[in-house]
Coordinates of C-alpha atoms in Angstrom, one line a residue:
Chain A
M1 CA 0.0 0.0 0.0
V2 CA 2.9 2.3 0.8
K3 CA 4.4 1.8 -2.6
L4 CA 1.1 2.5 -4.3
L5 CA 0.5 5.7 -2.4
L6 CA 3.8 7.3 -3.3
P7 CA 3.4 7.8 -7.0
G8 CA 0.1 9.6 -6.3
L9 CA 1.8 11.8 -3.8
L10 CA 4.6 12.6 -6.1
I11 CA 2.2 13.6 -8.9
S12 CA 0.1 15.8 -6.7
S13 CA 3.3 17.3 -5.2
L14 CA 4.6 18.2 -8.7
A15 CA 1.4 19.7 -9.8
L16 CA 1.1 21.8 -6.7
T17 CA 4.7 22.9 -6.7
A18 CA 4.0 24.4 -10.1
A19 CA 0.9 26.1 -8.8
Y20 CA 2.8 27.5 -5.9
A21 CA 5.6 28.9 -8.0
A22 CA 3.3 31.7 -8.9
G23 CA 2.2 32.7 -5.4
E24 CA 3.7 33.4 -2.0
P25 CA 6.4 31.0 -1.0
N26 CA 4.3 28.8 1.3
A27 CA 3.4 25.1 1.2
D28 CA 0.9 25.0 4.0
A29 CA -2.2 24.4 1.8
Y30 CA -0.4 21.8 -0.2
R31 CA 0.6 20.0 3.0
Q32 CA -3.0 20.1 4.3
M33 CA -4.2 18.6 1.0
T34 CA -1.6 15.9 0.9
Y35 CA -1.4 14.9 4.6
G36 CA -4.9 16.0 5.8
D37 CA -6.4 12.5 5.8
R38 CA -5.4 10.8 9.0
D39 CA -6.8 7.4 7.9
A40 CA -4.5 7.4 4.9
N41 CA -1.4 7.8 7.1
P42 CA 1.0 5.0 6.2
A43 CA 2.3 5.2 9.8
L44 CA -0.7 3.3 10.8
L45 CA 0.8 0.2 9.3
V46 CA 4.0 0.7 11.3
V47 CA 1.9 1.3 14.5
D48 CA 0.4 -2.2 13.9
R49 CA 3.8 -3.7 13.5
G50 CA 5.0 -2.0 16.6
E51 CA 2.1 -3.4 18.6
E52 CA 3.0 -6.9 17.6
L53 CA 6.6 -6.4 18.5
F54 CA 5.7 -4.8 21.8
K55 CA 3.4 -7.7 22.8
E56 CA 5.5 -10.6 21.5
K57 CA 7.7 -12.5 23.9
R58 CA 11.1 -11.5 22.7
G59 CA 14.8 -11.3 23.6
P60 CA 17.1 -13.8 25.5
K61 CA 14.6 -13.8 28.4
S62 CA 11.6 -14.3 26.1
V63 CA 9.5 -11.6 27.8
S64 CA 7.0 -9.2 26.3
M65 CA 7.4 -5.4 26.7
E66 CA 4.1 -5.5 28.6
E67 CA 6.4 -6.3 31.6
C68 CA 8.0 -2.8 31.4
D69 CA 7.1 0.4 33.2
F70 CA 7.0 3.5 31.0
G71 CA 6.0 5.7 33.9
L72 CA 2.4 4.9 34.7
G73 CA 3.0 1.3 36.0
K74 CA 3.9 -2.0 34.5
G75 CA 2.1 -2.8 31.2
V76 CA 0.5 0.6 30.9
V77 CA 0.9 2.2 27.4
K78 CA -2.1 4.5 27.3
G79 CA -1.1 8.0 28.0
V80 CA 2.6 7.3 28.9
Y81 CA 4.0 9.2 26.0
A82 CA 2.0 12.4 27.0
E83 CA 3.9 12.6 30.3
L84 CA 7.4 11.8 28.9
P85 CA 10.3 12.6 29.4
R86 CA 10.1 11.9 33.1
Y87 CA 12.4 10.8 36.0
F88 CA 12.6 7.0 36.6
K89 CA 13.8 5.9 40.0
D90 CA 15.2 2.6 38.9
T91 CA 17.7 4.2 36.5
D92 CA 18.0 7.5 38.5
Q93 CA 17.7 9.3 35.2
V94 CA 15.3 11.4 33.2
Q95 CA 14.3 9.4 30.2
D96 CA 12.4 10.0 27.0
L97 CA 10.4 7.2 25.3
E98 CA 13.3 5.8 23.4
S99 CA 15.9 5.7 26.1
R100 CA 13.3 4.1 28.3
M101 CA 12.6 1.5 25.6
I102 CA 16.3 0.6 25.6
T103 CA 16.2 0.2 29.4
C104 CA 13.2 -2.1 29.1
M105 CA 14.6 -4.2 26.3
T106 CA 17.9 -4.7 28.1
T107 CA 16.8 -5.2 31.7
V108 CA 13.5 -7.0 31.1
Q109 CA 14.0 -8.7 27.7
G110 CA 17.7 -9.3 28.0
F111 CA 18.8 -7.7 24.8
D112 CA 22.3 -6.1 24.5
A113 CA 22.2 -2.3 24.4
A114 CA 25.0 -2.0 21.8
D115 CA 23.3 -4.5 19.6
L116 CA 20.0 -2.6 19.8
K117 CA 21.7 0.7 18.9
K118 CA 23.5 -0.7 15.9
K119 CA 20.6 0.1 13.6
T120 CA 18.3 2.7 15.0
Y121 CA 16.8 4.3 11.9
A122 CA 15.7 3.1 8.5
N123 CA 17.9 4.4 5.7
E124 CA 15.4 6.2 3.4
K125 CA 18.0 6.3 0.6
A126 CA 17.9 2.5 0.5
N127 CA 14.1 2.6 0.8
E128 CA 14.3 0.5 4.0
D129 CA 11.3 -0.4 6.2
N130 CA 11.2 1.2 9.6
T131 CA 13.5 -0.5 12.2
E132 CA 11.9 -2.3 15.2
L133 CA 12.8 0.5 17.5
E134 CA 11.0 3.0 15.3
A135 CA 7.9 0.8 15.0
I136 CA 7.7 0.1 18.8
A137 CA 8.2 3.9 19.5
V138 CA 5.4 5.0 17.2
Y139 CA 3.1 2.3 18.6
I140 CA 3.6 3.5 22.2
A141 CA 3.5 7.2 21.3
S142 CA 0.2 6.7 19.4
Q143 CA -1.5 5.5 22.5
S144 CA -1.4 9.1 23.7
D145 CA -3.2 10.4 20.6
G146 CA -5.6 13.2 21.5
M147 CA -4.1 13.8 24.9
K148 CA -2.5 16.9 26.3
I149 CA 1.2 17.4 26.1
N150 CA 2.0 17.1 29.8
P151 CA 5.6 16.2 30.6
S152 CA 6.4 15.5 34.2
T153 CA 8.2 18.5 35.9
S154 CA 7.7 17.8 39.6
H155 CA 11.1 16.1 40.2
P156 CA 14.2 18.2 40.6
K157 CA 16.0 16.1 38.0
E158 CA 13.2 16.8 35.5
Q159 CA 13.6 20.6 36.1
E160 CA 17.3 20.2 35.7
A161 CA 16.9 18.3 32.4
I162 CA 14.8 21.1 31.0
K163 CA 17.4 23.8 32.1
V164 CA 20.2 21.8 30.5
G165 CA 18.2 21.3 27.4
E166 CA 17.6 25.0 27.2
A167 CA 21.3 25.8 27.5
L168 CA 22.1 23.2 24.8
F169 CA 19.5 24.9 22.6
Y170 CA 21.7 28.0 22.6
H171 CA 25.0 26.1 22.4
R172 CA 26.8 26.9 19.2
A173 CA 29.4 24.6 17.6
G174 CA 30.6 22.9 14.4
P175 CA 31.8 24.3 11.1
L176 CA 28.6 26.3 10.6
D177 CA 28.6 27.9 14.1
F178 CA 25.0 26.8 14.5
A179 CA 22.9 26.2 17.6
C180 CA 19.3 25.1 17.6
V181 CA 18.3 28.7 18.1
S182 CA 20.0 29.7 14.8
C183 CA 17.0 28.4 13.0
H184 CA 14.4 28.0 15.7
G185 CA 14.7 31.4 17.5
A186 CA 12.3 33.7 15.7
D187 CA 8.8 33.7 14.4
K188 CA 7.9 32.8 10.8
Q189 CA 11.3 31.8 9.5
R190 CA 12.0 29.5 6.7
I191 CA 15.0 27.4 5.4
R192 CA 14.1 27.4 1.8
L193 CA 10.3 26.6 1.8
Q194 CA 10.5 24.7 5.1
N195 CA 8.7 26.6 7.9
L196 CA 10.7 26.6 11.2
G197 CA 9.0 26.7 14.5
N198 CA 10.2 29.2 17.1
F199 CA 11.0 27.0 20.0
S200 CA 12.7 29.7 22.0
K201 CA 9.3 30.5 23.5
A202 CA 6.5 28.3 24.8
G203 CA 3.3 28.0 22.8
P204 CA 1.8 27.1 19.4
D205 CA 5.0 26.5 17.4
A206 CA 6.4 24.0 19.9
Q207 CA 3.0 22.5 20.5
K208 CA 2.4 21.8 16.8
A209 CA 5.9 20.3 16.3
I210 CA 6.1 18.1 19.4
G211 CA 2.4 17.2 19.1
G212 CA 2.9 15.7 15.7
W213 CA 5.9 13.5 16.4
P214 CA 6.5 10.6 15.8
T215 CA 5.5 11.4 12.3
Y216 CA 5.4 9.7 8.9
R217 CA 7.8 11.7 6.8
V218 CA 6.7 11.5 3.2
S219 CA 10.2 12.5 2.0
H220 CA 11.7 9.6 3.9
N221 CA 8.9 7.1 3.2
A222 CA 9.2 6.1 6.9
V223 CA 8.1 7.0 10.4
R224 CA 10.5 9.2 12.3
T225 CA 10.8 9.6 16.1
M226 CA 12.1 12.4 18.2
Q227 CA 15.5 10.7 18.6
H228 CA 15.7 10.7 14.8
R229 CA 14.6 14.4 14.7
I230 CA 17.4 15.4 17.1
W231 CA 20.0 13.3 15.2
D232 CA 18.8 14.9 11.9
C233 CA 19.0 18.4 13.2
E234 CA 22.5 17.8 14.6
G235 CA 23.5 16.4 11.2
Q236 CA 22.2 19.6 9.5
M237 CA 24.5 21.5 11.9
R238 CA 27.3 19.2 10.6
L239 CA 27.9 17.8 14.1
P240 CA 28.6 14.1 14.8
D241 CA 25.9 11.4 15.0
T242 CA 24.1 11.7 18.3
E243 CA 24.2 8.8 20.7
Y244 CA 20.7 7.2 20.7
G245 CA 18.9 8.0 23.9
A246 CA 21.8 9.7 25.6
P247 CA 21.2 12.5 28.2
L248 CA 22.0 15.2 25.6
S249 CA 19.1 14.3 23.3
V250 CA 16.8 13.6 26.3
A251 CA 17.5 17.0 27.7
L252 CA 16.8 18.7 24.4
I253 CA 13.5 16.7 24.1
A254 CA 12.6 17.6 27.7
Y255 CA 13.1 21.3 26.9
L256 CA 11.0 21.1 23.7
A257 CA 8.3 19.1 25.4
A258 CA 8.2 21.7 28.3
Q259 CA 7.8 24.5 25.6
A260 CA 5.0 22.5 24.1
K261 CA 3.1 21.9 27.3
D262 CA -0.7 22.1 27.1
G263 CA -0.7 21.4 23.3
T264 CA -2.4 18.2 22.1
Y265 CA -0.8 15.1 20.6
V266 CA -2.1 14.2 17.2
L267 CA -0.4 10.8 16.6
P268 CA 0.9 9.4 14.5
G269 CA 1.8 12.6 12.7
M270 CA 2.3 13.1 9.0
S271 CA 4.7 15.6 7.5
R272 CA 7.0 16.5 4.6
Chain B
M1 CA 12.9 49.0 61.1
K2 CA 12.6 50.1 57.6
K3 CA 16.3 50.1 57.3
S4 CA 16.7 46.6 58.7
L5 CA 14.0 45.3 56.3
L6 CA 15.8 46.8 53.4
A7 CA 19.1 45.3 54.5
A8 CA 17.3 41.9 54.9
L9 CA 15.9 42.3 51.4
A10 CA 19.3 43.2 50.0
L11 CA 20.9 40.2 51.7
A12 CA 18.2 37.9 50.4
G13 CA 18.7 39.4 46.9
L14 CA 22.5 38.8 47.1
A15 CA 21.9 35.2 48.3
G16 CA 19.5 34.7 45.5
M17 CA 22.0 35.9 42.9
A18 CA 24.7 33.7 44.4
W19 CA 22.4 30.8 44.2
A20 CA 21.5 31.6 40.6
A21 CA 25.2 31.8 39.7
D22 CA 25.9 28.4 41.3
D23 CA 22.9 27.0 39.6
D24 CA 24.1 28.4 36.2
K25 CA 27.5 26.8 36.9
A26 CA 26.0 23.5 37.7
I27 CA 23.9 23.6 34.5
Q28 CA 26.9 24.6 32.4
A29 CA 28.9 21.6 33.9
L30 CA 26.1 19.3 32.9
V31 CA 26.0 20.8 29.4
E32 CA 29.7 19.9 29.0
Q33 CA 29.2 16.5 30.4
Y34 CA 26.2 15.7 28.2
I35 CA 28.1 16.9 25.1
S36 CA 30.9 14.6 26.0
T37 CA 28.6 11.6 26.1
G38 CA 25.9 12.7 23.7
Y39 CA 27.6 11.8 20.4
Q40 CA 28.9 8.5 19.0
Q41 CA 32.7 8.1 19.4
G42 CA 35.2 7.3 16.8
E43 CA 37.4 8.9 14.1
K44 CA 34.6 9.2 11.6
Q45 CA 32.6 11.4 14.0
H46 CA 35.1 14.3 13.9
L47 CA 34.5 15.1 17.6
E48 CA 36.8 18.0 17.3
R49 CA 33.9 19.9 15.8
L50 CA 32.3 20.0 19.2
K51 CA 35.0 22.2 20.6
Q52 CA 34.0 25.9 20.9
D53 CA 36.3 28.8 20.3
E54 CA 36.2 31.9 22.5
T55 CA 33.7 33.6 20.2
L56 CA 31.2 30.8 20.2
K57 CA 31.6 30.4 23.9
T58 CA 30.7 34.0 24.5
C59 CA 27.8 33.8 22.0
S60 CA 26.4 30.7 23.6
E61 CA 26.7 32.0 27.2
T62 CA 25.1 35.3 26.3
R63 CA 22.5 33.7 24.0
N64 CA 23.8 35.8 21.2
K65 CA 23.5 39.1 23.1
P66 CA 27.1 39.9 24.0
S67 CA 27.8 43.0 26.1
N68 CA 29.4 46.0 24.3
D69 CA 32.9 45.0 25.5
Q70 CA 32.4 41.4 24.4
M71 CA 31.1 42.6 21.0
K72 CA 34.3 44.7 20.5
A73 CA 36.5 41.8 21.5
I74 CA 34.8 39.4 19.2
M75 CA 34.8 41.7 16.2
E76 CA 38.5 42.6 16.6
R77 CA 39.5 38.9 17.1
E78 CA 37.5 37.8 14.1
K79 CA 38.7 40.5 11.8
A80 CA 42.2 39.3 12.4
T81 CA 41.4 35.9 11.0
I82 CA 40.5 37.1 7.5
K83 CA 42.6 35.7 4.6
Y84 CA 42.4 37.2 1.1
P85 CA 42.5 35.4 -2.3
E86 CA 45.7 35.4 -4.3
G87 CA 46.6 38.8 -5.6
N88 CA 43.8 40.3 -3.4
K89 CA 41.3 39.5 -6.2
M90 CA 38.1 39.7 -4.2
L91 CA 35.9 40.0 -7.2
G92 CA 35.5 36.7 -9.0
N93 CA 33.2 35.2 -11.5
W94 CA 29.4 35.7 -10.9
E95 CA 28.4 32.6 -12.8
K96 CA 30.6 30.4 -10.6
G97 CA 29.3 32.4 -7.6
K98 CA 25.7 31.5 -8.6
E99 CA 26.6 27.8 -8.3
V100 CA 28.1 28.4 -4.8
F101 CA 25.1 30.4 -3.7
N102 CA 22.6 27.8 -4.8
T103 CA 24.4 24.6 -3.9
G104 CA 23.9 22.8 -0.6
F105 CA 27.2 21.9 0.8
G106 CA 28.5 18.6 2.0
M107 CA 30.5 18.3 5.2
R108 CA 28.2 15.8 7.0
V109 CA 30.2 13.4 9.2
G110 CA 29.4 10.3 11.2
V111 CA 28.5 6.7 10.2
I112 CA 24.8 6.9 9.5
A113 CA 24.6 9.4 6.6
P114 CA 27.9 11.0 6.0
D115 CA 28.8 13.0 2.8
K116 CA 31.7 12.0 0.6
A117 CA 34.7 13.9 1.8
D118 CA 35.5 15.1 -1.7
K119 CA 32.0 16.3 -2.5
P120 CA 32.2 19.8 -3.9
R121 CA 31.0 22.3 -1.3
G122 CA 28.6 25.2 -1.8
G123 CA 27.5 27.9 0.5
N124 CA 23.8 27.0 0.4
C125 CA 23.2 30.8 0.7
Y126 CA 19.7 30.6 -0.8
A127 CA 18.6 28.4 2.2
C128 CA 18.5 31.7 4.2
H129 CA 18.8 34.6 1.6
T130 CA 16.9 35.6 -1.5
G131 CA 19.4 36.3 -4.3
D132 CA 18.0 35.8 -7.7
P133 CA 14.4 37.0 -7.3
K134 CA 13.2 34.2 -9.6
E135 CA 14.2 31.6 -7.0
V136 CA 10.9 31.2 -5.1
A137 CA 12.3 28.6 -2.7
A138 CA 14.7 30.9 -1.0
G139 CA 14.6 31.1 2.8
N140 CA 14.2 34.2 4.9
I141 CA 16.5 33.8 8.0
G142 CA 18.9 36.2 6.4
N143 CA 18.0 39.5 4.7
S144 CA 17.1 39.6 1.0
L145 CA 20.1 40.3 -1.2
T146 CA 18.1 41.0 -4.3
G147 CA 19.4 44.2 -5.9
Y148 CA 22.5 44.1 -3.6
G149 CA 24.9 45.5 -6.3
K150 CA 22.3 47.9 -7.7
A151 CA 22.0 49.5 -4.3
R152 CA 25.6 49.4 -3.3
G153 CA 27.5 49.5 -6.5
S154 CA 30.7 47.6 -7.0
S155 CA 33.4 50.0 -5.6
E156 CA 36.5 48.5 -4.1
E157 CA 35.1 49.3 -0.7
T158 CA 31.9 47.4 -1.3
V159 CA 33.7 44.4 -2.7
K160 CA 36.1 44.3 0.3
Y161 CA 33.2 44.6 2.8
T162 CA 31.2 41.9 1.1
Y163 CA 34.2 39.6 0.9
E164 CA 35.0 40.1 4.6
K165 CA 31.4 39.7 5.7
I166 CA 31.2 36.3 4.0
F167 CA 34.7 35.2 5.0
N168 CA 33.9 36.0 8.7
S169 CA 30.5 37.4 9.4
Q170 CA 31.3 38.2 13.0
T171 CA 33.8 40.8 11.8
Y172 CA 30.9 43.1 11.3
M173 CA 28.3 41.7 13.7
A174 CA 29.3 39.9 16.8
C175 CA 27.3 36.6 17.3
S176 CA 25.7 36.9 13.9
N177 CA 23.7 33.8 13.0
M178 CA 25.6 33.5 9.7
P179 CA 28.4 30.9 9.5
R180 CA 32.0 32.2 9.3
F181 CA 32.3 30.5 5.8
G182 CA 36.0 31.3 5.2
H183 CA 37.3 31.2 8.7
N184 CA 35.7 27.7 9.2
G185 CA 37.0 26.4 5.9
V186 CA 33.6 25.8 4.4
L187 CA 34.4 27.9 1.4
T188 CA 37.7 28.8 -0.2
P189 CA 38.8 32.5 -0.6
E190 CA 38.2 32.0 -4.4
Q191 CA 34.7 30.7 -3.9
I192 CA 33.9 33.6 -1.7
A193 CA 35.2 36.0 -4.4
D194 CA 32.9 34.3 -6.8
V195 CA 29.9 34.9 -4.5
V196 CA 30.9 38.5 -4.2
A197 CA 30.7 38.8 -7.9
F198 CA 27.3 37.1 -7.9
L199 CA 26.1 39.8 -5.5
V200 CA 27.6 42.9 -7.1
D201 CA 28.0 42.2 -10.8
P202 CA 25.5 44.2 -12.9
A203 CA 25.1 41.2 -15.2
S204 CA 24.1 38.9 -12.3
P205 CA 20.4 37.9 -11.9
V206 CA 20.6 39.4 -8.4
N207 CA 20.8 42.9 -10.0
K208 CA 18.5 42.4 -13.0

């Protein structure tokens, strides 16, 4: 179904690109037309696959991920993503969904962390299917569809993570001297035709972005998670590959989720 | 009583400031720690890219709002880094400059999706600036450069300023968002001279 859908998207995208060439540089209406139908979101197939992987007894210990605690108790998936990142007592760390998945898959299922992190993201240039990690993440996240973005902020370590994330947001480095704020620090900015949210302030921009991730990225023909989003941004800044689920990415995600508080999750998302 | 209240308030204020400074230090220490563990390790990752120079340190700490003294220090330091093309030829070929202006550069590192090291680099200028008004997909983070040469002419002074601005943007604006293209080795002095020509040459589409 995914393969059938794409030629159609490409044709409509070409037609609309031509139509837009004459008007203001803005692709919002095109995106609404192309991605407006939630039931046609190819991510739904990946969500189903993620659910199977989540419930299957897997790993050296042959245990299902239903034995894991994502913050609201063992086996609970409904609403957990809406309150992440949060502090977990057993790891004494603030964790986002994906770092918590690694904890679960290593401690409960017995997988090796280094093995799990060998292949975190599908390579869109090789037209690969989503990885297991991506599928499981979008399944769990989608169980918070329609809920308020409400990351936990009561624990001092959660507050600390948000502050470190904010400082990292302004941290400039690399051959282009960029920080996150270079592109995401003012209203209504664009890189080429791509709108850029202003995440230096709390409110609608952050709510819209965070509320729609994980998302099916049409240009990648794959579902993408927040860990991938951070990795991709760092790559655009010409910095090294981020370490999957490390405190650096978790702190940035904690900051962004705090800026997005009180928005609504519409999951899985669909975007360029 | 009023006096003692004021004194108490002042003391509380000072204590608050001291606490905030300690807090900032603790957060900054965590920033350094998270950066050291936040990226994959290995030669292909070019971890040296994570190291900040004095200028980026100041810009990060002040969130791109340096004090007047810091501004002066940055601009002096950055001006001293500028290197000029052979024979001081800062006005190149506008058609070549157009390529540099419109080409996304390489320079991605790592093991997941690196660029080939020998991939020709561009400046990707149009990602942020309008140049040729016919390019509708230009971004808007930087100011529009359409009509740049028409408005400023192509005097020796304009050419030199434009070259220096692209080579090291912070020479003229401390903590500018714009990359220091020459200083950081993204573009060669010759490529920068070509972009200067694209901006000031009357025959360039920028000035049509």
